Amino acid sequence: MTTTPEGPLAEEPEARPDSPEEAVLREAESVLEQASPEAEGTMEVLDSGRRLLLVHAHPDDETIGNGVTMARYAADGAHVTLVTCTLGEEGEVLVPELAHLAADRDDQLGQHRIGELATAMEALGVRDHRFLGGPGRYRDSGMMGLPTNDRPDSFWQADLDEAAGLLVDVIRDVRPQVLLTYDDNGGYGHPDHIQAHRVAMRAVELAADPSFGQGVPWQVGKVYWNAIPESVLREGIRAVREAGDDTFFEGMDPDTDELPSFVMPDDVVTTKVDGMDHVDAKMAAMRAHATQITVDGPFFALSNNLGNKVWGVEYYRLVHGTLGTERDADGREVDLFAGVE
């Protein structure tokens, strides 16, 4: 049940023949162009013994936070389902020739980002991506405190049980053992991230309740929140400063406690996913989100300074379920599905 763009795909960035991530992206776009909707529609979700569901607010959130996790498990044969709650209509447009798509002009950015998301998912190997309630059911609310928060169609204004009920339908359809979403602050306080967290957690509760809605109840075995360990961020700040590039971490001192709200103490970060073999796929997916991520911006500058380590490892906090017994040297679980297979 892949959501495919109704318009043209996102414009292909300038060719970089020596770039492995560009090669992955070009191949992904070719696959998307040749995909048969009929063939996609016959996919049997439950044929896979492992099923992973991710709940995100806007297109591109999934790639930045969970790109190698998605690619790794998809490559390993797990069924990976992405639910995106809005089209990201209020996002900035970083491609000058597409500036007219912005919300304060033609207001067509959301439709364009459907194409970007589809291409990114092809790069990650994810064939099942959906919008909560269908494309455009909920609108991007914009940053906290903006007038767009008050629009009646914004995700921030959505009725919690109604939105959660739409996600329950997906949970009972896919029957995931594992669900990934944001923490209760939405990572950095964006209203749509906070709402996605609330909807995901409520849906997990309702999906297991036989008195709620239609379909067979399903209990999600493990629920994780995205996390960045404090020590990892401090190490990153030091590394980029030593490399002479302070643009991404401007104003952050690695030797103080003044770190962003999305950083978690090391002792609450329970799980580490090593996706080093899938960094090229993540980079290709990031390039697919061209209106939101500048390939020469701080994300890629950071990658150049620190190497693949910054992109190839993703961290989580288990908030529901039992940790697996296989651990790394820091005592962190290394497989999201451990204990539920």
CSV table of C-alpha atoms in Angstrom, one decimal:
chain,number,residue,atom,x,y,z
A,1,MET,CA,0.0,0.0,0.0
A,2,THR,CA,2.6,2.4,-1.1
A,3,THR,CA,1.7,6.1,-1.5
A,4,THR,CA,3.0,7.2,-4.8
A,5,PRO,CA,3.1,10.8,-6.1
A,6,GLU,CA,0.4,12.0,-8.4
A,7,GLY,CA,2.6,14.6,-9.9
A,8,PRO,CA,6.2,14.4,-11.1
A,9,LEU,CA,8.9,13.2,-8.8
A,10,ALA,CA,11.1,15.6,-6.9
A,11,GLU,CA,13.6,17.2,-9.2
A,12,GLU,CA,16.8,15.2,-9.3
A,13,PRO,CA,19.7,17.0,-7.8
A,14,GLU,CA,22.8,17.8,-9.8
A,15,ALA,CA,24.5,14.5,-10.9
A,16,ARG,CA,27.5,13.4,-8.9
A,17,PRO,CA,28.8,10.3,-10.7
A,18,ASP,CA,31.3,9.5,-8.1
A,19,SER,CA,28.8,9.6,-5.2
A,20,PRO,CA,27.5,6.2,-4.0
A,21,GLU,CA,24.4,7.7,-2.5
A,22,GLU,CA,23.5,9.3,-5.8
A,23,ALA,CA,23.8,5.9,-7.5
A,24,VAL,CA,21.4,4.5,-4.9
A,25,LEU,CA,19.0,7.3,-5.5
A,26,ARG,CA,19.0,7.0,-9.3
A,27,GLU,CA,18.3,3.3,-9.0
A,28,ALA,CA,15.5,4.0,-6.5
A,29,GLU,CA,13.8,6.5,-8.9
A,30,SER,CA,14.0,3.9,-11.7
A,31,VAL,CA,12.3,1.3,-9.5
A,32,LEU,CA,9.6,3.8,-8.6
A,33,GLU,CA,8.9,4.6,-12.2
A,34,GLN,CA,8.5,1.0,-13.2
A,35,ALA,CA,6.6,-0.2,-10.1
A,36,SER,CA,3.2,-1.8,-10.8
A,37,PRO,CA,0.4,-0.6,-8.4
A,38,GLU,CA,-1.3,-3.9,-8.9
A,39,ALA,CA,1.8,-5.8,-7.8
A,40,GLU,CA,2.2,-3.5,-4.8
A,41,GLY,CA,-1.5,-4.1,-3.9
A,42,THR,CA,-1.0,-7.8,-3.6
A,43,MET,CA,1.8,-7.6,-1.0
A,44,GLU,CA,0.9,-9.7,2.0
A,45,VAL,CA,2.1,-7.8,5.1
A,46,LEU,CA,1.8,-10.8,7.4
A,47,ASP,CA,4.1,-13.0,5.3
A,48,SER,CA,6.9,-11.3,7.1
A,49,GLY,CA,7.7,-12.6,10.6
A,50,ARG,CA,9.0,-9.2,11.7
A,51,ARG,CA,6.9,-6.1,11.3
A,52,LEU,CA,8.1,-2.6,12.2
A,53,LEU,CA,5.8,0.5,12.3
A,54,LEU,CA,7.1,4.1,12.4
A,55,VAL,CA,4.9,7.1,13.2
A,56,HIS,CA,6.3,10.5,12.0
A,57,ALA,CA,5.0,14.0,11.7
A,58,HIS,CA,6.3,15.2,8.3
A,59,PRO,CA,8.1,13.8,5.3
A,60,ASP,CA,11.9,13.8,5.9
A,61,ASP,CA,11.6,13.2,9.7
A,62,GLU,CA,11.8,9.5,9.1
A,63,THR,CA,15.0,9.6,7.1
A,64,ILE,CA,16.9,11.9,9.4
A,65,GLY,CA,16.0,10.0,12.6
A,66,ASN,CA,15.5,6.4,11.5
A,67,GLY,CA,16.9,6.1,8.0
A,68,VAL,CA,19.4,3.3,8.6
A,69,THR,CA,17.1,1.6,10.9
A,70,MET,CA,14.4,1.4,8.2
A,71,ALA,CA,16.9,0.4,5.5
A,72,ARG,CA,18.6,-2.3,7.7
A,73,TYR,CA,15.4,-4.0,8.7
A,74,ALA,CA,13.8,-3.8,5.2
A,75,ALA,CA,17.0,-5.4,3.8
A,76,ASP,CA,16.8,-8.1,6.4
A,77,GLY,CA,13.3,-9.0,5.3
A,78,ALA,CA,11.2,-7.2,7.9
A,79,HIS,CA,8.0,-5.5,6.8
A,80,VAL,CA,8.5,-1.8,7.5
A,81,THR,CA,5.5,0.5,7.5
A,82,LEU,CA,5.8,4.3,7.8
A,83,VAL,CA,2.8,6.4,8.8
A,84,THR,CA,3.3,10.1,8.2
A,85,CYS,CA,0.8,12.4,9.8
A,86,THR,CA,1.0,15.5,7.6
A,87,LEU,CA,2.3,16.5,4.2
A,88,GLY,CA,4.7,19.1,5.7
A,89,GLU,CA,2.9,22.0,4.0
A,90,GLU,CA,4.5,24.6,6.3
A,91,GLY,CA,8.1,23.6,5.7
A,92,GLU,CA,10.7,26.0,4.3
A,93,VAL,CA,11.7,25.5,0.6
A,94,LEU,CA,15.4,25.3,0.2
A,95,VAL,CA,15.3,25.0,-3.6
A,96,PRO,CA,15.1,28.5,-5.1
A,97,GLU,CA,13.3,27.5,-8.3
A,98,LEU,CA,10.6,25.8,-6.1
A,99,ALA,CA,10.1,28.7,-3.8
A,100,HIS,CA,6.6,29.3,-5.3
A,101,LEU,CA,5.4,26.1,-3.6
A,102,ALA,CA,5.6,27.6,-0.1
A,103,ALA,CA,2.5,28.0,2.1
A,104,ASP,CA,2.5,31.8,1.7
A,105,ARG,CA,2.6,31.6,-2.1
A,106,ASP,CA,1.1,28.7,-4.1
A,107,ASP,CA,0.7,26.4,-1.1
A,108,GLN,CA,1.6,23.3,-3.1
A,109,LEU,CA,4.6,22.2,-1.0
A,110,GLY,CA,2.7,19.3,0.6
A,111,GLN,CA,1.8,17.7,-2.8
A,112,HIS,CA,5.5,18.1,-3.9
A,113,ARG,CA,6.7,16.4,-0.7
A,114,ILE,CA,4.6,13.4,-1.4
A,115,GLY,CA,6.9,12.7,-4.3
A,116,GLU,CA,10.0,13.4,-2.3
A,117,LEU,CA,8.8,10.9,0.4
A,118,ALA,CA,8.1,8.2,-2.2
A,119,THR,CA,11.5,8.6,-3.7
A,120,ALA,CA,13.2,8.5,-0.3
A,121,MET,CA,11.3,5.3,0.7
A,122,GLU,CA,12.5,3.6,-2.5
A,123,ALA,CA,16.0,4.5,-1.5
A,124,LEU,CA,15.5,2.9,1.9
A,125,GLY,CA,13.7,-0.1,0.5
A,126,VAL,CA,10.4,0.6,2.2
A,127,ARG,CA,7.4,-0.4,0.1
A,128,ASP,CA,4.6,0.4,2.6
A,129,HIS,CA,4.2,4.1,3.5
A,130,ARG,CA,0.9,5.8,4.3
A,131,PHE,CA,-0.4,9.2,5.4
A,132,LEU,CA,-2.6,9.1,8.5
A,133,GLY,CA,-6.2,9.2,7.3
A,134,GLY,CA,-5.0,9.7,3.7
A,135,PRO,CA,-2.9,12.5,2.1
A,136,GLY,CA,-3.9,15.9,3.4
A,137,ARG,CA,-6.3,14.7,6.2
A,138,TYR,CA,-4.2,16.7,8.7
A,139,ARG,CA,-2.2,19.8,7.8
A,140,ASP,CA,1.2,20.7,9.1
A,141,SER,CA,0.8,23.0,12.1
A,142,GLY,CA,4.0,24.9,11.7
A,143,MET,CA,6.4,25.7,14.6
A,144,MET,CA,5.0,26.1,18.1
A,145,GLY,CA,3.3,29.4,18.8
A,146,LEU,CA,2.6,30.3,15.1
A,147,PRO,CA,-1.0,31.2,14.0
A,148,THR,CA,-0.9,28.0,11.8
A,149,ASN,CA,-1.2,26.1,15.1
A,150,ASP,CA,-4.8,27.3,15.3
A,151,ARG,CA,-6.0,26.2,11.9
A,152,PRO,CA,-8.9,23.8,12.5
A,153,ASP,CA,-7.4,21.4,9.9
A,154,SER,CA,-3.9,21.4,11.6
A,155,PHE,CA,-2.7,18.2,13.2
A,156,TRP,CA,-2.2,20.1,16.4
A,157,GLN,CA,-6.0,20.6,16.6
A,158,ALA,CA,-6.8,17.0,15.7
A,159,ASP,CA,-9.1,15.1,18.1
A,160,LEU,CA,-6.8,12.7,19.8
A,161,ASP,CA,-9.0,9.6,19.8
A,162,GLU,CA,-10.1,10.2,16.2
A,163,ALA,CA,-6.6,10.5,15.0
A,164,ALA,CA,-5.5,7.5,17.1
A,165,GLY,CA,-8.4,5.5,15.7
A,166,LEU,CA,-7.0,6.0,12.2
A,167,LEU,CA,-3.7,4.7,13.4
A,168,VAL,CA,-5.4,1.8,15.2
A,169,ASP,CA,-6.7,0.7,11.8
A,170,VAL,CA,-3.1,0.5,10.5
A,171,ILE,CA,-1.8,-1.3,13.6
A,172,ARG,CA,-4.5,-3.9,13.3
A,173,ASP,CA,-3.8,-4.3,9.6
A,174,VAL,CA,0.0,-4.5,9.9
A,175,ARG,CA,0.2,-6.1,13.4
A,176,PRO,CA,3.6,-4.7,14.2
A,177,GLN,CA,5.7,-6.2,17.0
A,178,VAL,CA,7.7,-2.9,17.2
A,179,LEU,CA,6.6,0.7,17.0
A,180,LEU,CA,8.9,3.7,16.8
A,181,THR,CA,8.0,7.3,17.4
A,182,TYR,CA,9.0,10.5,19.2
A,183,ASP,CA,9.3,11.2,23.0
A,184,ASP,CA,6.7,13.2,24.8
A,185,ASN,CA,8.3,16.5,23.8
A,186,GLY,CA,8.4,15.5,20.2
A,187,GLY,CA,12.2,15.6,20.2
A,188,TYR,CA,12.4,19.4,20.1
A,189,GLY,CA,8.9,20.7,20.9
A,190,HIS,CA,7.4,20.9,17.4
A,191,PRO,CA,3.6,20.6,17.9
A,192,ASP,CA,3.2,18.0,15.2
A,193,HIS,CA,5.9,15.8,16.7
A,194,ILE,CA,4.3,16.1,20.1
A,195,GLN,CA,0.9,15.2,18.6
A,196,ALA,CA,2.4,12.3,16.7
A,197,HIS,CA,3.8,11.0,20.0
A,198,ARG,CA,0.3,11.3,21.6
A,199,VAL,CA,-1.5,9.7,18.7
A,200,ALA,CA,1.0,6.8,18.6
A,201,MET,CA,0.9,6.1,22.3
A,202,ARG,CA,-2.9,6.3,22.4
A,203,ALA,CA,-3.2,4.1,19.4
A,204,VAL,CA,-1.1,1.4,21.0
A,205,GLU,CA,-3.5,1.4,23.9
A,206,LEU,CA,-6.6,1.4,21.8
A,207,ALA,CA,-5.4,-1.2,19.3
A,208,ALA,CA,-5.2,-3.8,22.2
A,209,ASP,CA,-8.7,-3.0,23.5
A,210,PRO,CA,-11.3,-5.4,22.1
A,211,SER,CA,-14.1,-3.0,22.8
A,212,PHE,CA,-12.6,-0.3,20.5
A,213,GLY,CA,-13.4,0.0,16.8
A,214,GLN,CA,-13.3,-2.7,14.2
A,215,GLY,CA,-10.9,-5.5,13.5
A,216,VAL,CA,-9.0,-7.9,15.6
A,217,PRO,CA,-7.2,-6.4,18.6
A,218,TRP,CA,-3.4,-6.3,18.5
A,219,GLN,CA,-0.9,-5.7,21.3
A,220,VAL,CA,2.3,-4.0,20.1
A,221,GLY,CA,5.2,-5.9,21.8
A,222,LYS,CA,7.7,-3.1,22.0
A,223,VAL,CA,7.5,0.7,21.8
A,224,TYR,CA,10.6,2.9,21.3
A,225,TRP,CA,11.1,6.6,21.4
A,226,ASN,CA,13.9,8.2,19.2
A,227,ALA,CA,16.9,9.3,21.3
A,228,ILE,CA,20.3,10.9,21.1
A,229,PRO,CA,22.6,10.0,24.0
A,230,GLU,CA,24.3,13.0,25.7
A,231,SER,CA,27.7,11.5,25.3
A,232,VAL,CA,27.2,11.0,21.6
A,233,LEU,CA,26.3,14.6,21.0
A,234,ARG,CA,29.1,15.9,23.2
A,235,GLU,CA,31.6,13.7,21.2
A,236,GLY,CA,30.2,15.1,18.0
A,237,ILE,CA,30.5,18.7,19.1
A,238,ARG,CA,34.2,18.2,20.1
A,239,ALA,CA,34.9,16.4,16.8
A,240,VAL,CA,33.5,19.1,14.6
A,241,ARG,CA,35.3,21.8,16.6
A,242,GLU,CA,38.6,20.0,16.2
A,243,ALA,CA,37.9,19.8,12.5
A,244,GLY,CA,37.5,23.6,12.4
A,245,ASP,CA,33.7,23.6,11.6
A,246,ASP,CA,31.4,25.0,14.2
A,247,THR,CA,28.4,25.9,12.1
A,248,PHE,CA,26.1,23.0,13.1
A,249,PHE,CA,26.8,23.2,16.8
A,250,GLU,CA,27.2,27.0,17.1
A,251,GLY,CA,26.6,28.1,20.7
A,252,MET,CA,26.8,24.6,22.1
A,253,ASP,CA,29.6,23.9,24.6
A,254,PRO,CA,30.4,20.2,24.9
A,255,ASP,CA,31.6,20.8,28.5
A,256,THR,CA,28.4,22.3,29.9
A,257,ASP,CA,24.9,20.9,30.5
A,258,GLU,CA,23.3,23.3,28.1
A,259,LEU,CA,22.3,20.9,25.4
A,260,PRO,CA,19.2,20.8,23.2
A,261,SER,CA,16.0,19.2,24.6
A,262,PHE,CA,16.2,16.2,22.2
A,263,VAL,CA,19.3,14.9,24.0
A,264,MET,CA,18.8,12.2,26.6
A,265,PRO,CA,21.0,11.1,29.5
A,266,ASP,CA,23.0,8.1,28.5
A,267,ASP,CA,21.4,5.9,31.2
A,268,VAL,CA,17.9,6.2,29.7
A,269,VAL,CA,19.0,5.3,26.1
A,270,THR,CA,18.4,1.6,26.0
A,271,THR,CA,19.0,0.5,22.4
A,272,LYS,CA,21.5,1.1,19.5
A,273,VAL,CA,20.9,0.1,15.9
A,274,ASP,CA,24.0,-0.3,13.9
A,275,GLY,CA,23.2,0.5,10.3
A,276,MET,CA,26.6,1.3,8.9
A,277,ASP,CA,26.0,-0.9,5.9
A,278,HIS,CA,23.1,1.3,4.9
A,279,VAL,CA,24.5,4.8,5.2
A,280,ASP,CA,24.5,5.2,1.4
A,281,ALA,CA,20.8,4.5,1.3
A,282,LYS,CA,20.1,7.0,4.1
A,283,MET,CA,22.2,9.7,2.2
A,284,ALA,CA,20.2,9.0,-1.0
A,285,ALA,CA,16.9,9.3,0.9
A,286,MET,CA,18.1,12.6,2.4
A,287,ARG,CA,18.9,13.9,-1.0
A,288,ALA,CA,15.4,12.9,-2.1
A,289,HIS,CA,14.0,15.4,0.4
A,290,ALA,CA,15.6,18.2,-1.6
A,291,THR,CA,13.2,21.0,-0.6
A,292,GLN,CA,14.1,20.4,3.1
A,293,ILE,CA,17.7,19.3,3.2
A,294,THR,CA,20.5,21.1,1.5
A,295,VAL,CA,23.2,18.7,0.4
A,296,ASP,CA,25.9,21.2,1.1
A,297,GLY,CA,24.3,22.2,4.4
A,298,PRO,CA,25.3,21.4,8.0
A,299,PHE,CA,24.0,17.8,7.9
A,300,PHE,CA,26.4,16.9,5.1
A,301,ALA,CA,29.2,19.0,6.5
A,302,LEU,CA,28.8,17.1,9.7
A,303,SER,CA,29.0,13.8,7.8
A,304,ASN,CA,32.2,14.9,6.1
A,305,ASN,CA,33.8,15.8,9.4
A,306,LEU,CA,32.8,12.7,11.4
A,307,GLY,CA,32.4,10.1,8.7
A,308,ASN,CA,29.6,7.6,8.5
A,309,LYS,CA,29.5,7.1,12.2
A,310,VAL,CA,27.1,10.0,12.7
A,311,TRP,CA,24.6,8.7,10.1
A,312,GLY,CA,25.1,4.9,10.5
A,313,VAL,CA,24.1,4.5,14.2
A,314,GLU,CA,20.6,5.3,15.6
A,315,TYR,CA,19.6,5.2,19.2
A,316,TYR,CA,16.3,4.6,21.0
A,317,ARG,CA,14.6,4.4,24.4
A,318,LEU,CA,12.4,1.4,25.1
A,319,VAL,CA,9.3,2.6,26.9
A,320,HIS,CA,7.1,-0.5,26.5
A,321,GLY,CA,8.2,-4.2,26.4
A,322,THR,CA,11.3,-6.1,27.5
A,323,LEU,CA,14.8,-5.5,26.4
A,324,GLY,CA,16.7,-8.2,24.5
A,325,THR,CA,19.6,-10.0,26.2
A,326,GLU,CA,22.2,-9.3,23.5
A,327,ARG,CA,24.0,-6.1,24.4
A,328,ASP,CA,26.9,-3.9,23.1
A,329,ALA,CA,29.9,-2.8,25.2
A,330,ASP,CA,27.8,0.0,26.7
A,331,GLY,CA,25.1,-2.4,27.8
A,332,ARG,CA,22.6,-1.3,25.1
A,333,GLU,CA,20.3,-3.7,23.3
A,334,VAL,CA,21.2,-4.2,19.6
A,335,ASP,CA,18.1,-5.5,18.0
A,336,LEU,CA,14.7,-3.9,18.1
A,337,PHE,CA,12.9,-7.3,17.6
A,338,ALA,CA,14.8,-9.1,20.4
A,339,GLY,CA,12.4,-11.0,22.6
A,340,VAL,CA,9.3,-10.6,20.3
A,341,GLU,CA,10.1,-12.8,17.3
